[in-house]
Coordinates of C-alpha atoms in Angstrom, one line a residue:
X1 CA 133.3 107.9 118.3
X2 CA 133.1 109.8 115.1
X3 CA 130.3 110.0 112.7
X4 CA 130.1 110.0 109.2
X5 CA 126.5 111.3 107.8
X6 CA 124.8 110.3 110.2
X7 CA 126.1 107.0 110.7
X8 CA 127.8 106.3 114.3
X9 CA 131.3 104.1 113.9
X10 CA 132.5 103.4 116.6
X11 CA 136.7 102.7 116.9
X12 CA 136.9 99.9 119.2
X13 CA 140.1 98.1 119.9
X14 CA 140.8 95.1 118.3
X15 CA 139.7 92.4 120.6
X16 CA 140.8 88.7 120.3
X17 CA 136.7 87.1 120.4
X18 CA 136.5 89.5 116.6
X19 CA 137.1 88.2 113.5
X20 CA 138.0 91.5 111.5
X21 CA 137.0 90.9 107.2
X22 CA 139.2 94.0 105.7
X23 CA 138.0 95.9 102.7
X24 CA 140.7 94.5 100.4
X25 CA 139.8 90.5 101.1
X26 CA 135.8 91.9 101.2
X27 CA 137.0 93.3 97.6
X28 CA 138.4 90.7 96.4
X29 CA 135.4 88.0 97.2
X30 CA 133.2 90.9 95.7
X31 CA 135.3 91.0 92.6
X32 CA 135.4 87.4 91.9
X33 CA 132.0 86.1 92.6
X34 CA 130.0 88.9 94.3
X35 CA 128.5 89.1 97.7
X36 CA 127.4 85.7 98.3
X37 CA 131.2 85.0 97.2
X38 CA 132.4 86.4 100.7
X39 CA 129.0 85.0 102.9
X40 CA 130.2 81.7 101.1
X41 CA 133.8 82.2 102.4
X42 CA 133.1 83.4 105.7
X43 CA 130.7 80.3 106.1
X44 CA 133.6 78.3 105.2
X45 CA 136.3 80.0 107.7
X46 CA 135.8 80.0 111.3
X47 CA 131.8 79.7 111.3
X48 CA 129.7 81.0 113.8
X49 CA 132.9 83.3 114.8
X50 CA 131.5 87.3 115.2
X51 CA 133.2 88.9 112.6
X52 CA 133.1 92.6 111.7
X53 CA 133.0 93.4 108.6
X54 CA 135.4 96.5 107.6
X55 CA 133.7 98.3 105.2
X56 CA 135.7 101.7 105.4
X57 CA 133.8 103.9 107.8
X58 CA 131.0 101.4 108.0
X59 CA 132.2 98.0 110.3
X60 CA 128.7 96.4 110.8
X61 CA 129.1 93.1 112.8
X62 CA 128.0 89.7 111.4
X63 CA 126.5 87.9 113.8
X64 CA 125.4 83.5 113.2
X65 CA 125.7 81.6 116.3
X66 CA 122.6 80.3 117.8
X67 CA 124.1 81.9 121.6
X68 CA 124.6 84.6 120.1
X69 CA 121.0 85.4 118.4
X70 CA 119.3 84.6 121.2
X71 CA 120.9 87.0 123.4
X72 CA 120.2 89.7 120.5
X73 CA 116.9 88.7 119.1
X74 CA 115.4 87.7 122.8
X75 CA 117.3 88.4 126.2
X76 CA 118.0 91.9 125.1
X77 CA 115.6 92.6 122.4
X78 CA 114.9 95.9 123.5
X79 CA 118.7 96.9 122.8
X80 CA 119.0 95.7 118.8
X81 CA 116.3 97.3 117.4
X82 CA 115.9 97.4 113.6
X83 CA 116.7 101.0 112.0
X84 CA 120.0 99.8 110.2
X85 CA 120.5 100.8 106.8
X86 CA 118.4 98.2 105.1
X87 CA 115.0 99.6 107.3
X88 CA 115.9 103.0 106.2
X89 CA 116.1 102.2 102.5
X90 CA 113.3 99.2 102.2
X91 CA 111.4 101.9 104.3
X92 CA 110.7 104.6 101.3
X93 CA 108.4 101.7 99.7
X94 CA 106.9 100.1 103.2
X95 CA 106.4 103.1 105.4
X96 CA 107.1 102.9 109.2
X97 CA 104.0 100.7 110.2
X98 CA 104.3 96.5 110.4
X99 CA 107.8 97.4 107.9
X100 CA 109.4 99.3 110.2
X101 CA 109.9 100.0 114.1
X102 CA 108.5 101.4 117.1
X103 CA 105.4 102.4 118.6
X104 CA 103.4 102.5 114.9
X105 CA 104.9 99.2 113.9
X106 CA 103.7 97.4 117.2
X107 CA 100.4 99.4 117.1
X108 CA 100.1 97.9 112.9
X109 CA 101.4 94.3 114.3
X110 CA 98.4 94.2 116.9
X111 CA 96.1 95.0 114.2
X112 CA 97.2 92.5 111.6
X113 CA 97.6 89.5 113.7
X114 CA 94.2 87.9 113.3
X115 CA 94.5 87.9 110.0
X116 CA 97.3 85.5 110.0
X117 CA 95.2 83.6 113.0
X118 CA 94.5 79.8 112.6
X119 CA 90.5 80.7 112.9
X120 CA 91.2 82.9 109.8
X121 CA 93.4 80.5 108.1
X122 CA 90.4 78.0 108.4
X123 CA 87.8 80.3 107.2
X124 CA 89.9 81.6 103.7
X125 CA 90.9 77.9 103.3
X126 CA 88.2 77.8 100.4
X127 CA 89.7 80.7 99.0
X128 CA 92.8 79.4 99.2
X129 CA 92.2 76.1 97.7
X130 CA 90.0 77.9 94.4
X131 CA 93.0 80.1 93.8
X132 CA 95.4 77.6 93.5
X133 CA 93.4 75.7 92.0
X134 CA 92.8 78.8 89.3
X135 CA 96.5 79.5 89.2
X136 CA 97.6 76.2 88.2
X137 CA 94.6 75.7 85.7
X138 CA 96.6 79.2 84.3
X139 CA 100.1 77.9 84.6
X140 CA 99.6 74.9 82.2
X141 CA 97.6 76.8 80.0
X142 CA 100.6 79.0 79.6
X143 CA 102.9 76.6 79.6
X144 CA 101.1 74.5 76.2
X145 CA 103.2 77.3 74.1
X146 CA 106.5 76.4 75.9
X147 CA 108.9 77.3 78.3
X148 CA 107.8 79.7 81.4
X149 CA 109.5 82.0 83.6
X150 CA 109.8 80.7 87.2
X151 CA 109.6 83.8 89.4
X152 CA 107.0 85.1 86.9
X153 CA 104.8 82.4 87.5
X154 CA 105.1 81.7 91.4
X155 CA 104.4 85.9 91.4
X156 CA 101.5 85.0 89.7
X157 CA 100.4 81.5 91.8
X158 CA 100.8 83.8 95.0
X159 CA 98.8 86.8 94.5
X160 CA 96.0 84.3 93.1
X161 CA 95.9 83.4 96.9
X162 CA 96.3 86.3 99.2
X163 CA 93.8 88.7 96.7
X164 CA 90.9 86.8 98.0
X165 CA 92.3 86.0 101.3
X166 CA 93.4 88.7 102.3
X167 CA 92.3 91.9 100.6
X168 CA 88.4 90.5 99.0
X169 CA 89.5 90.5 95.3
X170 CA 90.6 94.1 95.2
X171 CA 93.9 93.9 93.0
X172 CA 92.7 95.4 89.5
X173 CA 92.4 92.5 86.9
X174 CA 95.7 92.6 84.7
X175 CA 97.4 94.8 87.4
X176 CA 98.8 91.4 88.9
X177 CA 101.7 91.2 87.1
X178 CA 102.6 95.0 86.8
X179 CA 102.7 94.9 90.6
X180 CA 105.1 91.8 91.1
X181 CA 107.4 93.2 88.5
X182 CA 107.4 96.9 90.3
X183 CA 108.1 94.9 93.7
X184 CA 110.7 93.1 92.6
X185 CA 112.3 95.8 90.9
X186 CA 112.3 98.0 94.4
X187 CA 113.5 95.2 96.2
X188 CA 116.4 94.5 94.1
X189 CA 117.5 97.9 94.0
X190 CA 118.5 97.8 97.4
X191 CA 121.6 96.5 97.6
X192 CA 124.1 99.5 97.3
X193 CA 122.0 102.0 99.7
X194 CA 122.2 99.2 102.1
X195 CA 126.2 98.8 101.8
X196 CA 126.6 102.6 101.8
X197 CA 124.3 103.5 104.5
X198 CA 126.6 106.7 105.2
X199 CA 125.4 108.3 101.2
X200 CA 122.6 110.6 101.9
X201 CA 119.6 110.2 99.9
X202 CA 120.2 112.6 98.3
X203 CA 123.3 111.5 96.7
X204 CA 122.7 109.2 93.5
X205 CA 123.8 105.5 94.1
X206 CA 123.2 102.9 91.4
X207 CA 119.6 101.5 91.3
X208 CA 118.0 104.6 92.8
X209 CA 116.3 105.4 89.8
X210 CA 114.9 101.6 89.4
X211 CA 113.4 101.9 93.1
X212 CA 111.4 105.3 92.7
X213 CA 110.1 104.3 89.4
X214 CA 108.8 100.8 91.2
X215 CA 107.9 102.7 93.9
X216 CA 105.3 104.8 92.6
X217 CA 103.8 102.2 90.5
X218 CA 103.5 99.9 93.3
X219 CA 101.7 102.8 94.8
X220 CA 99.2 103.7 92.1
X221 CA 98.6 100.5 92.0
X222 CA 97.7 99.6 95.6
X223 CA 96.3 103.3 96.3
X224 CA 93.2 103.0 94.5
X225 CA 92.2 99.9 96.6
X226 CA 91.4 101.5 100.1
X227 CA 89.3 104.1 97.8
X228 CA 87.5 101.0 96.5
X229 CA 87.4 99.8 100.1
X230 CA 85.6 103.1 101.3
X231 CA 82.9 103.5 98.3
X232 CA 82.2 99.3 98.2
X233 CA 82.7 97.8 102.1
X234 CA 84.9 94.2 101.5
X235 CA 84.5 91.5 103.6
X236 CA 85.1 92.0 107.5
X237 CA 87.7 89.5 107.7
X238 CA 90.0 91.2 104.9
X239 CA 93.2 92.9 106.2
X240 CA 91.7 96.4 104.6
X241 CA 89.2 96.3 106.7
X242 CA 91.2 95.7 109.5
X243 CA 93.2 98.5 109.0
X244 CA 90.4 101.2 108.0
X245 CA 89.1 100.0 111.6
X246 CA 92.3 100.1 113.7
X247 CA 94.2 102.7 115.4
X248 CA 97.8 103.8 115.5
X249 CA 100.0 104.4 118.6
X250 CA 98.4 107.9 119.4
X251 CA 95.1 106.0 119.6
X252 CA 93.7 107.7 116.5
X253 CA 92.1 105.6 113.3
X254 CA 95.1 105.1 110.8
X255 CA 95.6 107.7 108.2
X256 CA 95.2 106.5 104.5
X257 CA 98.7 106.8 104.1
X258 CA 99.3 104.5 107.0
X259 CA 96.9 102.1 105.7
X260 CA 98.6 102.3 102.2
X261 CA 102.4 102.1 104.0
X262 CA 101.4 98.5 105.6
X263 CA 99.2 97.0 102.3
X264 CA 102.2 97.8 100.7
X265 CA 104.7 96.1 103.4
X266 CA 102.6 93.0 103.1
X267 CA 102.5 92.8 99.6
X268 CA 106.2 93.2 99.9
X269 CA 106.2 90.2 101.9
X270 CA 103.7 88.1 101.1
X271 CA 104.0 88.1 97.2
X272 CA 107.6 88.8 96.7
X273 CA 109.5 86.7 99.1
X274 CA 107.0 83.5 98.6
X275 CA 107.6 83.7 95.1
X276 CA 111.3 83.3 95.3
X277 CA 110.8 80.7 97.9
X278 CA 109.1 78.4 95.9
X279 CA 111.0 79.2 92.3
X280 CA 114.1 77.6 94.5
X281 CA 111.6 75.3 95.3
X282 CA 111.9 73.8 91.7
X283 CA 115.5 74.3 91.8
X284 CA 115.9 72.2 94.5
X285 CA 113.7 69.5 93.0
X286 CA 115.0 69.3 89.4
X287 CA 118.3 69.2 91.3
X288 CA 117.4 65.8 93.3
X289 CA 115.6 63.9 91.3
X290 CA 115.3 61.4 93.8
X291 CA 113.7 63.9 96.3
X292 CA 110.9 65.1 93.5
X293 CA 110.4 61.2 93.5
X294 CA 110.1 60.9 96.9
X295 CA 107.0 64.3 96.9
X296 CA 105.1 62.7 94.1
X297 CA 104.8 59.1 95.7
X298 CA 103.7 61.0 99.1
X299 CA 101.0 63.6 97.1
X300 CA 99.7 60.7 95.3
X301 CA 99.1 58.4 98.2
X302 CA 97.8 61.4 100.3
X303 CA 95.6 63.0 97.5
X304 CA 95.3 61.0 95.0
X305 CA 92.5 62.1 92.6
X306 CA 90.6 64.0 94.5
X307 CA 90.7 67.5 94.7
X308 CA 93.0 69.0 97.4
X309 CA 92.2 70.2 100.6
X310 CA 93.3 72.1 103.6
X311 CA 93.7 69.2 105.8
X312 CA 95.9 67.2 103.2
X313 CA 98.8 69.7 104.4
X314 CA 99.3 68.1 107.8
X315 CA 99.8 64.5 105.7
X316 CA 102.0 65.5 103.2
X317 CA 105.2 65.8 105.6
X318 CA 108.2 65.3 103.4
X319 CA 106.7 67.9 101.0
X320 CA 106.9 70.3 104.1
X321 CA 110.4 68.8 105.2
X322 CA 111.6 69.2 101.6
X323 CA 110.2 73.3 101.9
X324 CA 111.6 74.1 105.2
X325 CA 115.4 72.6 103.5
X326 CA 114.9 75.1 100.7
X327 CA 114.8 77.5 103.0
X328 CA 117.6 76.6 104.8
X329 CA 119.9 76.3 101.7
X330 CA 118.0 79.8 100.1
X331 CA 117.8 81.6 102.7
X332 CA 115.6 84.1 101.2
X333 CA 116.1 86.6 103.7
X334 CA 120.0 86.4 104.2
X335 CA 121.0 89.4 106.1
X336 CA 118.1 90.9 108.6
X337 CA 120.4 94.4 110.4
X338 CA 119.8 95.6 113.9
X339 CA 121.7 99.1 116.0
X340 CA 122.6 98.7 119.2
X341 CA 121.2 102.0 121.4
X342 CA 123.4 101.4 124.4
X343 CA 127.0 99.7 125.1
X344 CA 126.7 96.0 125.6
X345 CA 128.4 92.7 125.4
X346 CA 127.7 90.4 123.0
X347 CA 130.0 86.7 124.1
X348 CA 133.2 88.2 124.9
X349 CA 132.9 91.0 122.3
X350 CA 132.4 94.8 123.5
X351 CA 129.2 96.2 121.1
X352 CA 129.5 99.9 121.6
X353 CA 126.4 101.9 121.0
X354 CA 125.6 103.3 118.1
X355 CA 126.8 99.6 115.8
X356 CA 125.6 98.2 113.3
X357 CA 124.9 94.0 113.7
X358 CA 124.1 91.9 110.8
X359 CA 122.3 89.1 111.4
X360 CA 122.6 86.5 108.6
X361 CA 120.6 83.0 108.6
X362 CA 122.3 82.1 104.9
X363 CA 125.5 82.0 107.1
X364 CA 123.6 80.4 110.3
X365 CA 121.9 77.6 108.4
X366 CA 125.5 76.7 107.2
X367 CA 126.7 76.1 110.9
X368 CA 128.5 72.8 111.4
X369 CA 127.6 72.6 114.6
X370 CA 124.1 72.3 113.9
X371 CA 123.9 71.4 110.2
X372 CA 126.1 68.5 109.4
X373 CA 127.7 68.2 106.0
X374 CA 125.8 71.9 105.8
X375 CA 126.0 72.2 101.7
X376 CA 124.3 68.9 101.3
X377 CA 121.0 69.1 100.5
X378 CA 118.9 66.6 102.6
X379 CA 115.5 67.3 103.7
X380 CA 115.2 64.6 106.8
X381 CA 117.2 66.9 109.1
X382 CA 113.9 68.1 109.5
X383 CA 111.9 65.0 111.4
X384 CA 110.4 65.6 114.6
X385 CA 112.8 63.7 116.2
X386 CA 115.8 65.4 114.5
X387 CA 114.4 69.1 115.2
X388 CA 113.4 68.5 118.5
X389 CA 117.2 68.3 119.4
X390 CA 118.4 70.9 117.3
X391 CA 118.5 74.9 119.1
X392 CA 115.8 76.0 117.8
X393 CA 117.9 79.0 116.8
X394 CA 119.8 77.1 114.3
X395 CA 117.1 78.0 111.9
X396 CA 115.4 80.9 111.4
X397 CA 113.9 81.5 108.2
X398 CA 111.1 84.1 109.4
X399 CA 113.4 85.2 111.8
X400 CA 113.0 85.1 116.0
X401 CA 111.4 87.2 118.5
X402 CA 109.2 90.6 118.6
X403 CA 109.8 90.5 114.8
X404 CA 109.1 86.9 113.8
X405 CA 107.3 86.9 111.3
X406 CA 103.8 86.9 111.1
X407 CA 102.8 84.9 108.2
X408 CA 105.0 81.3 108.7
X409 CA 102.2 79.5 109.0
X410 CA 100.1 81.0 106.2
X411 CA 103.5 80.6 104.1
X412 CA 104.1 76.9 105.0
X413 CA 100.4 76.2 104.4
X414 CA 99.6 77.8 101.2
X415 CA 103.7 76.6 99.6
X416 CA 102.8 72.7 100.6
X417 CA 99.2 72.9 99.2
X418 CA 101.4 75.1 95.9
X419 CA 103.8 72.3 95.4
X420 CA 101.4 68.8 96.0
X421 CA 98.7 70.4 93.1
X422 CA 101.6 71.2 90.5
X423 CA 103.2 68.1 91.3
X424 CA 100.3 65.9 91.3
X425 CA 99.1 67.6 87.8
X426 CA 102.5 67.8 86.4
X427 CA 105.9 66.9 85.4
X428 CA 108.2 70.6 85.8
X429 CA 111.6 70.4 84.8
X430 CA 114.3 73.4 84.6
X431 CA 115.3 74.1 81.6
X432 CA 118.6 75.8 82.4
X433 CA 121.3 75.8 85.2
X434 CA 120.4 77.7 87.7
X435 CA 123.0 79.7 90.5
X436 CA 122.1 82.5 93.2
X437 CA 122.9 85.7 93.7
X438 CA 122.7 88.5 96.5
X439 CA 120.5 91.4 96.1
X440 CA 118.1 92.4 99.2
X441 CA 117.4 88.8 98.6
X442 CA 118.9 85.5 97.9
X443 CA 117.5 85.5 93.7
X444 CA 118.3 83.1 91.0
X445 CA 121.4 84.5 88.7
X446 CA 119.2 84.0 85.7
X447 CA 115.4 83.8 85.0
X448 CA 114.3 80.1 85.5
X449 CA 112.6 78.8 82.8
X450 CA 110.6 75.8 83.9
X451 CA 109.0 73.0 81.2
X452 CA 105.6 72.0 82.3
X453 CA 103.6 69.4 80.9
X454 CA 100.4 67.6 82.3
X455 CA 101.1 64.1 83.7
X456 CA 99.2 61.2 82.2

């Protein structure tokens, strides 16, 4: 085994279960369409196959199939943790708390649970409801002068809801959109530190710059909140409060930069990737006309003109069929890395310690096995009855085991109650064409510019 800055790469024998990718066909893919280029071909040839991906020193496996997850997400947890090269870049901007690993992570997870709680959920629900309520109000509004940016205005939508619910009205007014911007930027300045892993930080890669600029204003922009917090005590249910009363893994209160590190790893999460979930939402919807017609009629009949309310969600379930097939098809979160610390077996393949595996639901929710006609985009492959029989591994948006992620509910909640208010006060149409692209999420190409106009 030799190792190459740090990074272990291990020179196993070719073995007849591996599907070896070699840098020249990775290359070529790259060249013609980009990254999702290759994920697209590999999902294509030989799915749920282990392949390893043969990126000169660097030969991370891919690993899709539902047996296979499950024996590295659950039976054997303890052996794939993260601290691949995606958690050592994303964490320069989310710290080592509930973004990262280990002792502090599970210590920060413990902490921040009962704010994603159903009791919580229940309490915030009129906070929830007022700021979407506000946020559309602002959307059309915006909209009167003509076209408006997609991911701009889902940032927007989002942070409307989880300022009040989750940190009591702390973010700055007019710092709102500063902040999305500054996360987005970080995050999609990712890409090349996490396909060169082996480049010290030191060394300069492409979109370095970008991420420490964004990185320090997302940072003087969330910093001055726990101050706030200190001088003027916010509510006891908000996640600030949480934290400025919890302790890390030695037992001790969290230091302010701890607190900052997970405020900032939740923002990350919960503004961010929501926002690009429900821009493809749109996609998806101008797309299939018949599908949008298919929503309206079911948030008309459930709503109607009243005003919305939490307990409309569990009614409306096509709208959350037709969100959990977005997510499926956009897989916002398309590669999630794990190291394996000891020698193992994953199906017949030999996983010496010391790898890299990749873990990729873009490619899993493009299984045959479990997704017929996989491309097609068809939101009734989520019924009860047609889930119930599926392995549950088929699908995993907010990913599986320790690390599932802890706002799913929250998400599906506040994007069903997002969708039924814009679709029952609107008509939204996408101006332009719209086709992904890979950075340390699945994005839109090009800026969609949705056309939003009050319905009659």
């Amino acid at each position: 085994m030799s190792t190459i800055s740090g990074v272990q790469t291990p020179a196993e024998p070719e073995h007849p279960a591996l599907r070896p990718v070699p840098l020249r066909a990775i290359w070529k893919d790259v060249r013609r369409g980009g990254p999702l280029e290759l994920l697209d071909r590999l999902a294509r040839e030989e799915p749920g196959r282990i392949a390893q991906l043969r990126l000169g020193p660097f030969r991370p496996l891919l690993v899709t199939h539902p047996d296979h997850l499950r024996h590295v997400l659950r039976d054997r947890a303890d052996n794939y943790p993260r601290g691949a090269a995606m958690w050592s870049a994303l964490g320069r901007l989310t710290g080592d708390g509930i973004g990262g690993e280990g002792p502090q992570w599970h210590a920060s997870r413990q902490i921040l649970q009962s704010a994603f709680s159903g009791a919580h959920l229940r309490q915030m629900s009129g906070a929830m409801l007022d700021g979407i309520t506000a946020g559309t109000d602002e959307l059309v509004e915006r909209a009167a002068a003509g076209p408006v940016d997609a991911g701009t205005e889902m940032t927007r939508l989002v942070q409307r809801v989880i300022d009040p619910v989750f940190f009591g009205d702390l973010i700055p007014d007019g710092e709102g959109d500063r902040l999305g911007e500054s996360i987005a930027t970080a995050m999609g300045s990712l890409l090349w530190r996490m396909a060169l892993p082996f480049v010290p930080h030191a060394v300069p890669l492409p979109g370095d710059l970008a991420f420490w600029r964004a990185t320090r204003t997302v940072r003087r922009i969330l910093q001055p909140l726990l101050a706030e917090a200190r001088r003027h005590p916010v509510p006891e249910h908000s996640v600030i409060t949480k934290l400025m009363r919890g302790t890390g893994a030695d037992g001790r209160p969290l230091t302010d930069q701890q607190i900052v590190d997970d405020i900032v790893a939740l923002f990350v999460a919960g503004s961010e990737s929501s926002a690009i979930a429900l821009t493809w939402v749109w996609v998806a919807l101008a797309e299939h006309p018949e599908v949008l017609g298919r929503v309206r009629e079911e948030v008309d009949r459930v709503i109607g003109d009243g005003g919305l309310r939490r307990d409309h969600v569990r009614e409306l379930t096509y709208t959350r069929m037709v969100l959990r097939e977005v997510l499926r098809i956009y897989s916002v979160g398309w590669a999630v890395p794990r190291m394996a610390t000891d020698d193992d077996v994953l199906g017949d393949v030999p996983v010496r310690a010391g790898t890299t595996l990749v873990i990729s639901p873009y490619l899993t929710h493009r299984l045959p096995e479990f997704w017929p006609d996989p491309l097609r985009f068809d939101p009734l492959r989520f019924t009860r009855e047609r889930s119930r029989t599926r392995d549950p591994l088929a699908y995993l948006p907010f990913g599986d085991g320790v690390h599932q992620c802890l706002g799913e509910a929250f998400f599906l909640e506040e994007a069903t109650l997002v969708v039924a208010e814009l679709v029952r006060r609107c008509d939204i149409a996408v101006a332009d064409p719209v086709r992904p692209k890979l950075s340390l999420t699945v994005q839109p190409r090009q800026p969609v510019r949705l056309r939003v106009t009050p319905r009659a």
